[in-house]
mmCIF file of C-alpha atoms and ligand atoms in Angstrom:
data_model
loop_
_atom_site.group_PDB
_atom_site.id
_atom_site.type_symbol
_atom_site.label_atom_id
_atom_site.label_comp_id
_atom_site.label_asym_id
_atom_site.label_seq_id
_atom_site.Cartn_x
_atom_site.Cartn_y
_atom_site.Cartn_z
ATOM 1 C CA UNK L 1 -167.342 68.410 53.547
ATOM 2 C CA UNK L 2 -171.066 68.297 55.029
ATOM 3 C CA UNK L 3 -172.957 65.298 56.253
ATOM 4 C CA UNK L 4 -175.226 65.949 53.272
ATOM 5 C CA UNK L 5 -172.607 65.130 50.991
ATOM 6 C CA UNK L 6 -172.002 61.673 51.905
ATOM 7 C CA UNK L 7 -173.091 58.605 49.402
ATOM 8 C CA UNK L 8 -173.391 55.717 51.978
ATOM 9 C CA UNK L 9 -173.692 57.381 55.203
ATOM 10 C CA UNK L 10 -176.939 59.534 56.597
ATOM 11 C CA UNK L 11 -176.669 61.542 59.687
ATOM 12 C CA UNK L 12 -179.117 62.653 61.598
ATOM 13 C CA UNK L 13 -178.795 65.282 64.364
ATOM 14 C CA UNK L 14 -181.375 67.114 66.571
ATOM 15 C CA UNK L 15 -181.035 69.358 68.869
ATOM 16 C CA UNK L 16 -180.403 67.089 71.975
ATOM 17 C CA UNK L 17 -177.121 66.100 70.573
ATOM 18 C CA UNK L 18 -178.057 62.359 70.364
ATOM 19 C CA UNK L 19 -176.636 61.691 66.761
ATOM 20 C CA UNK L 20 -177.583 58.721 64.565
ATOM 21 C CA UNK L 21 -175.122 57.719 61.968
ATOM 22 C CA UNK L 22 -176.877 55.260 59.809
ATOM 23 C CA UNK L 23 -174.522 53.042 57.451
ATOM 24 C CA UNK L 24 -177.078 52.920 54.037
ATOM 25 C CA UNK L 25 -176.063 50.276 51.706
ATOM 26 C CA UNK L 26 -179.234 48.012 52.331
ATOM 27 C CA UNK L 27 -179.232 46.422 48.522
ATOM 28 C CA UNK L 28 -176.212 44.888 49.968
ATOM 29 C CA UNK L 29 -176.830 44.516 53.313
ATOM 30 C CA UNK L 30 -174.566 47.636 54.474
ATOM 31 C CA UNK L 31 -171.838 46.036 53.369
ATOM 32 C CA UNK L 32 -167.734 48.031 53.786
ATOM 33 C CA UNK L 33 -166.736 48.781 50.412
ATOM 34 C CA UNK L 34 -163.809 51.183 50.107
ATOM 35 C CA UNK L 35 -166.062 54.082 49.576
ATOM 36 C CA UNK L 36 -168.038 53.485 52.797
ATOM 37 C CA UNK L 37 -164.920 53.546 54.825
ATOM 38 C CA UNK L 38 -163.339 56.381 53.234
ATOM 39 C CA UNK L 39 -166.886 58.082 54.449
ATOM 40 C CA UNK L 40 -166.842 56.824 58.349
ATOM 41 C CA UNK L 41 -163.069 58.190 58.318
ATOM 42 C CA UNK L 42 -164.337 61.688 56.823
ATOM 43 C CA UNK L 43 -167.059 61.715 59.231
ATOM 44 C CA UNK L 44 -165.355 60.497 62.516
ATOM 45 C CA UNK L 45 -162.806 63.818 61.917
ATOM 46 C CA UNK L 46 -165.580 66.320 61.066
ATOM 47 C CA UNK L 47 -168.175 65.060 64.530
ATOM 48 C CA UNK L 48 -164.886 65.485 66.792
ATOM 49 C CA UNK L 49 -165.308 69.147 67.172
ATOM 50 C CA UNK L 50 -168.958 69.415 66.100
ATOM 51 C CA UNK L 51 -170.881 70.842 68.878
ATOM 52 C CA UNK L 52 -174.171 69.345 67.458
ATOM 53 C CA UNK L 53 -172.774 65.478 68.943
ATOM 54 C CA UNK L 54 -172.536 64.438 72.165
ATOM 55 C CA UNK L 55 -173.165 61.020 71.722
ATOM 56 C CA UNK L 56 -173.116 59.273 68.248
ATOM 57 C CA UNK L 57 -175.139 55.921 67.714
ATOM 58 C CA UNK L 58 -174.232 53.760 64.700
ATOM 59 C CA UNK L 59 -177.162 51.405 62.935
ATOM 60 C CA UNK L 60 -177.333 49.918 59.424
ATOM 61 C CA UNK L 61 -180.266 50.975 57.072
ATOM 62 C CA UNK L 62 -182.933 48.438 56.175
ATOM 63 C CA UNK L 63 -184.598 45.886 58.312
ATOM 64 C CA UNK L 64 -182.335 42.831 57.456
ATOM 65 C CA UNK L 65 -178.732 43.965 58.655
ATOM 66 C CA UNK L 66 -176.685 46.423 60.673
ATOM 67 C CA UNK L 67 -173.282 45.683 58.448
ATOM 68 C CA UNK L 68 -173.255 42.050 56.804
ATOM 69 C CA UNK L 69 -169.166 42.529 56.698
ATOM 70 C CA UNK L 70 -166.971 43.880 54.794
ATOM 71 C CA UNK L 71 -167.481 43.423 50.880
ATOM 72 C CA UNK L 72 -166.240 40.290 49.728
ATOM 73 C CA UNK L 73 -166.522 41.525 45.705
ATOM 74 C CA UNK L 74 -164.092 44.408 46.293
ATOM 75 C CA UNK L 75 -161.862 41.842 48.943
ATOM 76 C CA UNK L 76 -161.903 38.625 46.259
ATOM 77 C CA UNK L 77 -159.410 40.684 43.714
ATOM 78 C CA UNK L 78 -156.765 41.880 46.353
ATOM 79 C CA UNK L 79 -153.035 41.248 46.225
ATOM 80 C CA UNK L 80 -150.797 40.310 49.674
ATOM 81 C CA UNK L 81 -150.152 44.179 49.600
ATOM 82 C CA UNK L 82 -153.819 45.234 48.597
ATOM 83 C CA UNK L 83 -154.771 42.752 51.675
ATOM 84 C CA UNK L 84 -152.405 44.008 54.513
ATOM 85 C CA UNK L 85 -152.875 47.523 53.138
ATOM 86 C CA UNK L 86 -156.580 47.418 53.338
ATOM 87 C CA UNK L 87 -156.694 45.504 56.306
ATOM 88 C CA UNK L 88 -154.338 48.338 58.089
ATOM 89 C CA UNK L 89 -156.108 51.159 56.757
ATOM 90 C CA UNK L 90 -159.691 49.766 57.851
ATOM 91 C CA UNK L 91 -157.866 49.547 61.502
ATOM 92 C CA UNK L 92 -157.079 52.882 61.732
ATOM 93 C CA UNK L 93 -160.290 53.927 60.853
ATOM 94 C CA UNK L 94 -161.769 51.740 63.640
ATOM 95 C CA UNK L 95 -159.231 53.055 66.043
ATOM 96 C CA UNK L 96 -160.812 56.418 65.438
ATOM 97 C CA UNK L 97 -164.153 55.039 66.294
ATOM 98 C CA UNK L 98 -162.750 53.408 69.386
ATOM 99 C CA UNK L 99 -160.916 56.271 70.396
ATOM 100 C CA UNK L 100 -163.393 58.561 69.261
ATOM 101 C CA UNK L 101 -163.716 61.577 71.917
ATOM 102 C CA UNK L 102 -167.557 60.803 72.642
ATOM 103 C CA UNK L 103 -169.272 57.856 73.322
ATOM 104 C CA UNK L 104 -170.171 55.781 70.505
ATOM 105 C CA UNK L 105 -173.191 53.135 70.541
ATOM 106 C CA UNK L 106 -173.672 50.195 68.111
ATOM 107 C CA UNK L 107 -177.558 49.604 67.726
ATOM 108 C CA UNK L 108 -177.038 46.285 66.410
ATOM 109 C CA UNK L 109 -180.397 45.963 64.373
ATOM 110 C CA UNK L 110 -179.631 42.682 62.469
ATOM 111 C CA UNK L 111 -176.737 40.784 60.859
ATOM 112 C CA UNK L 112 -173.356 42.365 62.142
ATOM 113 C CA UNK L 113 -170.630 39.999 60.236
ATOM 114 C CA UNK L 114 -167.013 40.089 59.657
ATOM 115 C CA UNK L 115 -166.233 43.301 59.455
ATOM 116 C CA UNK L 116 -170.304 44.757 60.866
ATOM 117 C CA UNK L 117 -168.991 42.939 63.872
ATOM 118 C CA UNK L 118 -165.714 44.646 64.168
ATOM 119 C CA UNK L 119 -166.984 47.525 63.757
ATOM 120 C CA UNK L 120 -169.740 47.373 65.865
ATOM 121 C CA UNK L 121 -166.679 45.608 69.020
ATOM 122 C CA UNK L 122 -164.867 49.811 68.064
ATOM 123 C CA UNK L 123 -167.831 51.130 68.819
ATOM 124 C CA UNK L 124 -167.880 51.913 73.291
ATOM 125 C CA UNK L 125 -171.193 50.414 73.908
ATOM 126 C CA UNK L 126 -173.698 47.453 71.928
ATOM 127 C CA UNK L 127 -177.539 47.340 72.012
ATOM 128 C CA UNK L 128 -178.977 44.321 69.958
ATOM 129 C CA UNK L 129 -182.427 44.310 68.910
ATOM 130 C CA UNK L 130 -183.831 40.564 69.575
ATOM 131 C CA UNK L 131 -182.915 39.138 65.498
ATOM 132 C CA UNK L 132 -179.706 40.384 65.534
ATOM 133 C CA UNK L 133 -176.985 37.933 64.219
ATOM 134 C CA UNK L 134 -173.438 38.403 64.924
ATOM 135 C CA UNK L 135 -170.571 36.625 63.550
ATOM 136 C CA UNK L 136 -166.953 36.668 62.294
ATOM 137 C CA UNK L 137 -167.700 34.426 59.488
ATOM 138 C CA UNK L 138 -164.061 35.074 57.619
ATOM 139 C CA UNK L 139 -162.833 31.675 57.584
ATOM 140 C CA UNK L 140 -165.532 30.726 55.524
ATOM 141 C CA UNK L 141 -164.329 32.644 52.923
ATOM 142 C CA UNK L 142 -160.195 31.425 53.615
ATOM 143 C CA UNK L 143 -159.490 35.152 55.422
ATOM 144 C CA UNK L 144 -159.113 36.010 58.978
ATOM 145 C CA UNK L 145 -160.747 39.041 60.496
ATOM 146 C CA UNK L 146 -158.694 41.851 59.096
ATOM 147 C CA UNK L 147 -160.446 45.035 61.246
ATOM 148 C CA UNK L 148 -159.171 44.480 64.959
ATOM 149 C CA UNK L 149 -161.865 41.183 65.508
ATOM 150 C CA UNK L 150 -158.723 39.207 66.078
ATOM 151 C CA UNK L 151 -158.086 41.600 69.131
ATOM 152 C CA UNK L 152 -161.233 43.153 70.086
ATOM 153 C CA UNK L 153 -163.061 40.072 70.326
ATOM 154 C CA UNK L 154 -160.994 38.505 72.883
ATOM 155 C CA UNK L 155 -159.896 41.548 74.803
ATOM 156 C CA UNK L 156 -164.652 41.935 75.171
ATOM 157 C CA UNK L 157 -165.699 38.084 75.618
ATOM 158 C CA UNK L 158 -162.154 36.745 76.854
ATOM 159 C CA UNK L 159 -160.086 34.488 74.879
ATOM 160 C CA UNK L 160 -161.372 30.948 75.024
ATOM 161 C CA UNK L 161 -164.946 31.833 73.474
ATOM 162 C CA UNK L 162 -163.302 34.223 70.801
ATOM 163 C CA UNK L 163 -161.345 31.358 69.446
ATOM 164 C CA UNK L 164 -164.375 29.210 69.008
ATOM 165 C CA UNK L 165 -166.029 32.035 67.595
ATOM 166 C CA UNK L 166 -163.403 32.874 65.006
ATOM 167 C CA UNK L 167 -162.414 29.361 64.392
ATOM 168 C CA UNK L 168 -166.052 27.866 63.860
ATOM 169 C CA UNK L 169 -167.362 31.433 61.801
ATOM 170 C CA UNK L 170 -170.536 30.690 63.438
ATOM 171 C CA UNK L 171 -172.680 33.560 64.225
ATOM 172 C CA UNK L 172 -174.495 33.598 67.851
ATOM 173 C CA UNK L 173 -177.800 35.277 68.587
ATOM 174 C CA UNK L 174 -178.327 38.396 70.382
ATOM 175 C CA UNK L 175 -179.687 36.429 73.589
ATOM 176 C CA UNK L 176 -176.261 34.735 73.396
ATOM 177 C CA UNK L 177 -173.994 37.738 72.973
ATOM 178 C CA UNK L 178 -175.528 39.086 76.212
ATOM 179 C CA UNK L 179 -174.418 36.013 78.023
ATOM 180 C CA UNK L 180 -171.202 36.800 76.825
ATOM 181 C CA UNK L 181 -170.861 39.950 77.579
ATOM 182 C CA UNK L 182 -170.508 41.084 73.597
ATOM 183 C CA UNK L 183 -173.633 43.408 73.557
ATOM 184 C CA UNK L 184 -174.687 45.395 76.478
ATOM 185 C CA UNK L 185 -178.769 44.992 76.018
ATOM 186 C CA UNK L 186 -181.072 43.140 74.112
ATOM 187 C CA UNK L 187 -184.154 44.844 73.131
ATOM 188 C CA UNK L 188 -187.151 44.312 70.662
ATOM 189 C CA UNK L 189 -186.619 46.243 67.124
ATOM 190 C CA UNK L 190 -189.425 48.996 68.017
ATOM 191 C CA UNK L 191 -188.118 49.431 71.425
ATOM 192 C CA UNK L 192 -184.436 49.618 70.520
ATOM 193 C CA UNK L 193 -183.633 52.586 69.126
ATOM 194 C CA UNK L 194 -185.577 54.510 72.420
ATOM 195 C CA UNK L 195 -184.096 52.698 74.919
ATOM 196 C CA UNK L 196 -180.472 53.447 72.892
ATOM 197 C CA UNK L 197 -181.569 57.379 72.493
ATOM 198 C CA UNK L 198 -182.364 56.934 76.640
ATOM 199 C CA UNK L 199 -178.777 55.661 77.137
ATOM 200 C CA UNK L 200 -177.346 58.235 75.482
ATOM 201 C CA UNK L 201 -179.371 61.172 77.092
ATOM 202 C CA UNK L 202 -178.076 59.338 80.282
ATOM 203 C CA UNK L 203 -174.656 60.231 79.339
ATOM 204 C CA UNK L 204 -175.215 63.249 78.057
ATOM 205 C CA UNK L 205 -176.039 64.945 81.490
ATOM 206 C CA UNK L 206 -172.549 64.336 82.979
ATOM 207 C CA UNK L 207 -169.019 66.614 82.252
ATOM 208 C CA UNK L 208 -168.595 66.152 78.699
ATOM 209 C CA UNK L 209 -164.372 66.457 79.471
ATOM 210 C CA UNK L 210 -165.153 63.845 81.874
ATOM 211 C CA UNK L 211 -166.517 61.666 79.136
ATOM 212 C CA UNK L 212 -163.923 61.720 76.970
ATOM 213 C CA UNK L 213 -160.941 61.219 79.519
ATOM 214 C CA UNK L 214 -162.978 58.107 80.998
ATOM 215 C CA UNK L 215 -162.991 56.646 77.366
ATOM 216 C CA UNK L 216 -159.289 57.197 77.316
ATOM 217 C CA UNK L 217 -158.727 55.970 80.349
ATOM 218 C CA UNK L 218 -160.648 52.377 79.840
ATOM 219 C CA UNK L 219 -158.878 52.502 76.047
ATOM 220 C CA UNK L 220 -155.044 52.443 77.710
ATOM 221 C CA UNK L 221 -156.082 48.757 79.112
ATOM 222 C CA UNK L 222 -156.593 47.593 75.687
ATOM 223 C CA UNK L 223 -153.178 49.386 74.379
ATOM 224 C CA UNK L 224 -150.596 46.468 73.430
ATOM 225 C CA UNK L 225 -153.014 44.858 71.030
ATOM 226 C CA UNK L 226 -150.842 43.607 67.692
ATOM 227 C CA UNK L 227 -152.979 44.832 64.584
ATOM 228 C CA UNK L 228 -149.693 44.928 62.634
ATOM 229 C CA UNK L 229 -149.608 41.077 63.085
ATOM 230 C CA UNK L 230 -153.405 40.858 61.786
ATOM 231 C CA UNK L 231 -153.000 42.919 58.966
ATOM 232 C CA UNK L 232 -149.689 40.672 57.986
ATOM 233 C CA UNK L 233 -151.473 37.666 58.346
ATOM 234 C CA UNK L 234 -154.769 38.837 56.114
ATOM 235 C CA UNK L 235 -152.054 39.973 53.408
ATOM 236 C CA UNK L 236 -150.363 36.624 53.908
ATOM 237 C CA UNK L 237 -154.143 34.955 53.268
ATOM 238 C CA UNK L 238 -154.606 36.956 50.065
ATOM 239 C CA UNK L 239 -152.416 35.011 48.348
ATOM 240 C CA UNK L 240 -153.478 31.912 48.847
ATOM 241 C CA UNK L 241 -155.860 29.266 46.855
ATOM 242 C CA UNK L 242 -157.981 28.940 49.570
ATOM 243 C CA UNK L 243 -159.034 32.878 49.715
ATOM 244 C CA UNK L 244 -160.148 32.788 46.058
ATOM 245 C CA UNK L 245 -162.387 29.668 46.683
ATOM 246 C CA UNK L 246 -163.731 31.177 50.085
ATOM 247 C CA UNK L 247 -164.240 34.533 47.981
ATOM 248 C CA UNK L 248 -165.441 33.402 44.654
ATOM 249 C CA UNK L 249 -167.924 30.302 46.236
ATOM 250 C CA UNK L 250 -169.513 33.125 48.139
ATOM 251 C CA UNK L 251 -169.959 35.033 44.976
ATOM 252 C CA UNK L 252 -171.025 31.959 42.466
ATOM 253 C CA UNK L 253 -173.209 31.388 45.819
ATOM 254 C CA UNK L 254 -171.745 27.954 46.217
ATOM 255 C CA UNK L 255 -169.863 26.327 49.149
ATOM 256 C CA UNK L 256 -166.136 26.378 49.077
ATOM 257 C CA UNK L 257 -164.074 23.609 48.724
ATOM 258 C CA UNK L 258 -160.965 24.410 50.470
ATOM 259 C CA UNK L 259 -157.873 22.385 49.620
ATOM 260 C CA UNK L 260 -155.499 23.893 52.564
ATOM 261 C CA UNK L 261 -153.235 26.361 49.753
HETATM 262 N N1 LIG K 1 -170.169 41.764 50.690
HETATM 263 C C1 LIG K 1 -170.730 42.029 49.492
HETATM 264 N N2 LIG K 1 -172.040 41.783 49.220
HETATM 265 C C2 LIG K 1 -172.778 41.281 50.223
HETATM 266 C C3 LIG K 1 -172.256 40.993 51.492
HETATM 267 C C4 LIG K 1 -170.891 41.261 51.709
HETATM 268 N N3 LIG K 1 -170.275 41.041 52.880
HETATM 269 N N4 LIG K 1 -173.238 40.478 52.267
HETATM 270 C C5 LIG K 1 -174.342 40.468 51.498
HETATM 271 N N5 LIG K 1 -174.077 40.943 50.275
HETATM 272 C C6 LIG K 1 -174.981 41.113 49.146
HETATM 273 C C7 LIG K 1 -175.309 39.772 48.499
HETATM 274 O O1 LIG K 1 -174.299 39.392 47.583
HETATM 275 C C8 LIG K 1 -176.624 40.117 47.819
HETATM 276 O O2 LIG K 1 -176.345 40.840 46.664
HETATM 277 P P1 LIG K 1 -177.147 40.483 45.285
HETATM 278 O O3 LIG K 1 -178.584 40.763 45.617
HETATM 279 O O4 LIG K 1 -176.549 41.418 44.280
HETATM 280 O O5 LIG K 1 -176.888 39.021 45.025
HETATM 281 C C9 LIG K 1 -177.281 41.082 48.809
HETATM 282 O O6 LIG K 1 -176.223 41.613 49.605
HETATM 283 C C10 LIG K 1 -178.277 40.423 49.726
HETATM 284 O O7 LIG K 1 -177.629 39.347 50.365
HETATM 285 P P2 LIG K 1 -178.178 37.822 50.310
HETATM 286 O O8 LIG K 1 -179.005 37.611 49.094
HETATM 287 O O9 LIG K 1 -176.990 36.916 50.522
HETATM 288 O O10 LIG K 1 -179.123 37.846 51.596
HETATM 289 P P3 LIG K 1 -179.545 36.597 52.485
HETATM 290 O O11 LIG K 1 -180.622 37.080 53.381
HETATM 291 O O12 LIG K 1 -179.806 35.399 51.642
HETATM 292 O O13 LIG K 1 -178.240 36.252 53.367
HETATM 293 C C11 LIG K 1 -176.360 36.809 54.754
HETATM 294 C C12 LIG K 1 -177.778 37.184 54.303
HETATM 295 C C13 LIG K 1 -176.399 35.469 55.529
HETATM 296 C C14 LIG K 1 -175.844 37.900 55.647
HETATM 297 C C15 LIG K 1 -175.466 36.632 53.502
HETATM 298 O O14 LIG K 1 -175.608 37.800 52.677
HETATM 299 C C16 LIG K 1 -174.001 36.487 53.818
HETATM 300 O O15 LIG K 1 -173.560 35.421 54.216
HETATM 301 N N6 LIG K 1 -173.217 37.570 53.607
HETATM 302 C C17 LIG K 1 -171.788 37.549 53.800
HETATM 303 C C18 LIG K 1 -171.417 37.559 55.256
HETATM 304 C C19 LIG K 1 -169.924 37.486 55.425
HETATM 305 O O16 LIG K 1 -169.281 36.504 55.105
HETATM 306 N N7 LIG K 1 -169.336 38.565 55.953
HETATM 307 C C20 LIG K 1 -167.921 38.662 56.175
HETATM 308 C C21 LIG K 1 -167.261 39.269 54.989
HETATM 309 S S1 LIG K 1 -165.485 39.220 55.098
HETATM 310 C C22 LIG K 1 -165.131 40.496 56.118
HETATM 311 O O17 LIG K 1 -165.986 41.176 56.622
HETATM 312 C C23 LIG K 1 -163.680 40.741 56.352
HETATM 313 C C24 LIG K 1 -163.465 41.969 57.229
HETATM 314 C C25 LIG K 1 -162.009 42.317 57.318
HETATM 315 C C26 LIG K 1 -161.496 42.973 56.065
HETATM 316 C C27 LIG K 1 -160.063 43.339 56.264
HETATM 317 C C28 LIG K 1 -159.339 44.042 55.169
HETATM 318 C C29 LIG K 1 -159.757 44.018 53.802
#
């Protein structure tokens, strides 16, 4: 398969090995359907041994959003099996981006929800530009983050503010998740993308063996994390009352009225 061949995904590559993987769903706000993911995984196995990236820096097409989640059509039909399923497969996919063997940037340029946000938490480093939005908004819509948020987002900003996070679906601003400790650097949307390019460059002069056993290294900290029990638990959500209301409200662009079954 070549990078050309992709539906959702563009690559770009030049010849300073600086990659730039842009997710290109804007009509609906870059949103994860199954095909997109099915994509990253292709892609994540054929850039492992591709000589052309050193460094690989993900951004969402379109000026409003980087990812605006996962998408909540495809999620409002699934089954307790379809649910843990998905979720599971989804978190292997991120595990490849998290244990990818080069660094891996998020330029967060916009909304990064739900699932945006996990993936942008796999990703080793995260640049915001100055409107970006981020958010695990999946209690809103009766679900819990099914893509490692439950574990990523605690293991990055520490447990106390990942439960208000998660628990209030509120979205913070990028000045915000720099405080935190979520993104790395805040920058303007026209200077983003350079200073990213810069950080990568940066990286790209030191032992590129070195790179990818210091990502390893930092990655065995993080290694008793229970995705099994997330994926149960967004399976055990699907069937519920309250997932179809979250889901279909969002759809009929309505606010849910949850009843707690
Ligand atoms: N899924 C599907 N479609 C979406 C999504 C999404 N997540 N986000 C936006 N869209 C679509 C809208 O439906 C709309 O489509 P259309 O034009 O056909 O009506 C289009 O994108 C543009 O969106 P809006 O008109 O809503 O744009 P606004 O600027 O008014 O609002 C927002 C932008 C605030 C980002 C709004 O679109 C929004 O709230 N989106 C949903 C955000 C959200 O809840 N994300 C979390 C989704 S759940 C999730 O990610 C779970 C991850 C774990 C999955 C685990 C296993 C399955």
């Amino acid at each position: 398969m070549k990078s050309s061949d992709f539906e959702f995904l563009k690559l770009e590559q030049n010849q300073n090995r600086v990659s730039v993987l842009t997710i290109n769903r804007p009509d609906k706000l870059n949103a994860l359907n199954r095909s997109v993911l099915h994509e990253l995984d292709q892609l994540f196995q054929m850039l492992r041994s591709d000589p052309k990236t050193g460094v690989l820096i993900i951004t969402g097409a379109g000026e409003k959003a980087f990812v605006a989640g996962a998408d909540i059509k495809e999620l409002s039909s699934l089954t307790k099996q379809q649910g843990e399923s998905l979720s599971a497969s989804g978190q292997a996919i991120f595990d490849q981006i998290e244990s990818f063997n080069k660094p891996v940037i998020a330029l967060i340029n916009g909304y990064a929800l739900g699932g945006g946000a996990e993936l942008a938490m796999a990703c080793h480093i995260r640049i915001a530009t100055e409107n970006a939005l981020i958010g695990l908004p999946e209690v809103s819509l009766g679900l819990i983050p099914g893509y490692g948020g439950t574990q990523r987002l605690p293991n990055l900003i520490g447990k106390s503010k990942a439960m208000e996070m998660i628990l209030t679906g509120q979205p913070i601003k990028a000045e915000e998740a720099l405080n935190i400790g979520l993104v790395n650097h805040v920058a303007s949307t026209a200077d983003a993308m350079g200073y990213t390019v810069n950080l990568a460059e940066k990286m790209l002069k030191n032992g590129p063996l070195a790179l990818e056993k210091a990502i390893e290294a930092i990655n065995s900290v993080y290694s008793t994390n229970s995705y099994t029990k997330e994926a149960t638990l967004f399976g055990q959500l699907c069937n519920t009352n309250d997932f179809r209301e979250g889901t279909n409200a969002f759809l009929e662009k309505r606010n849910a009225d949850f009843k707690g079954n």
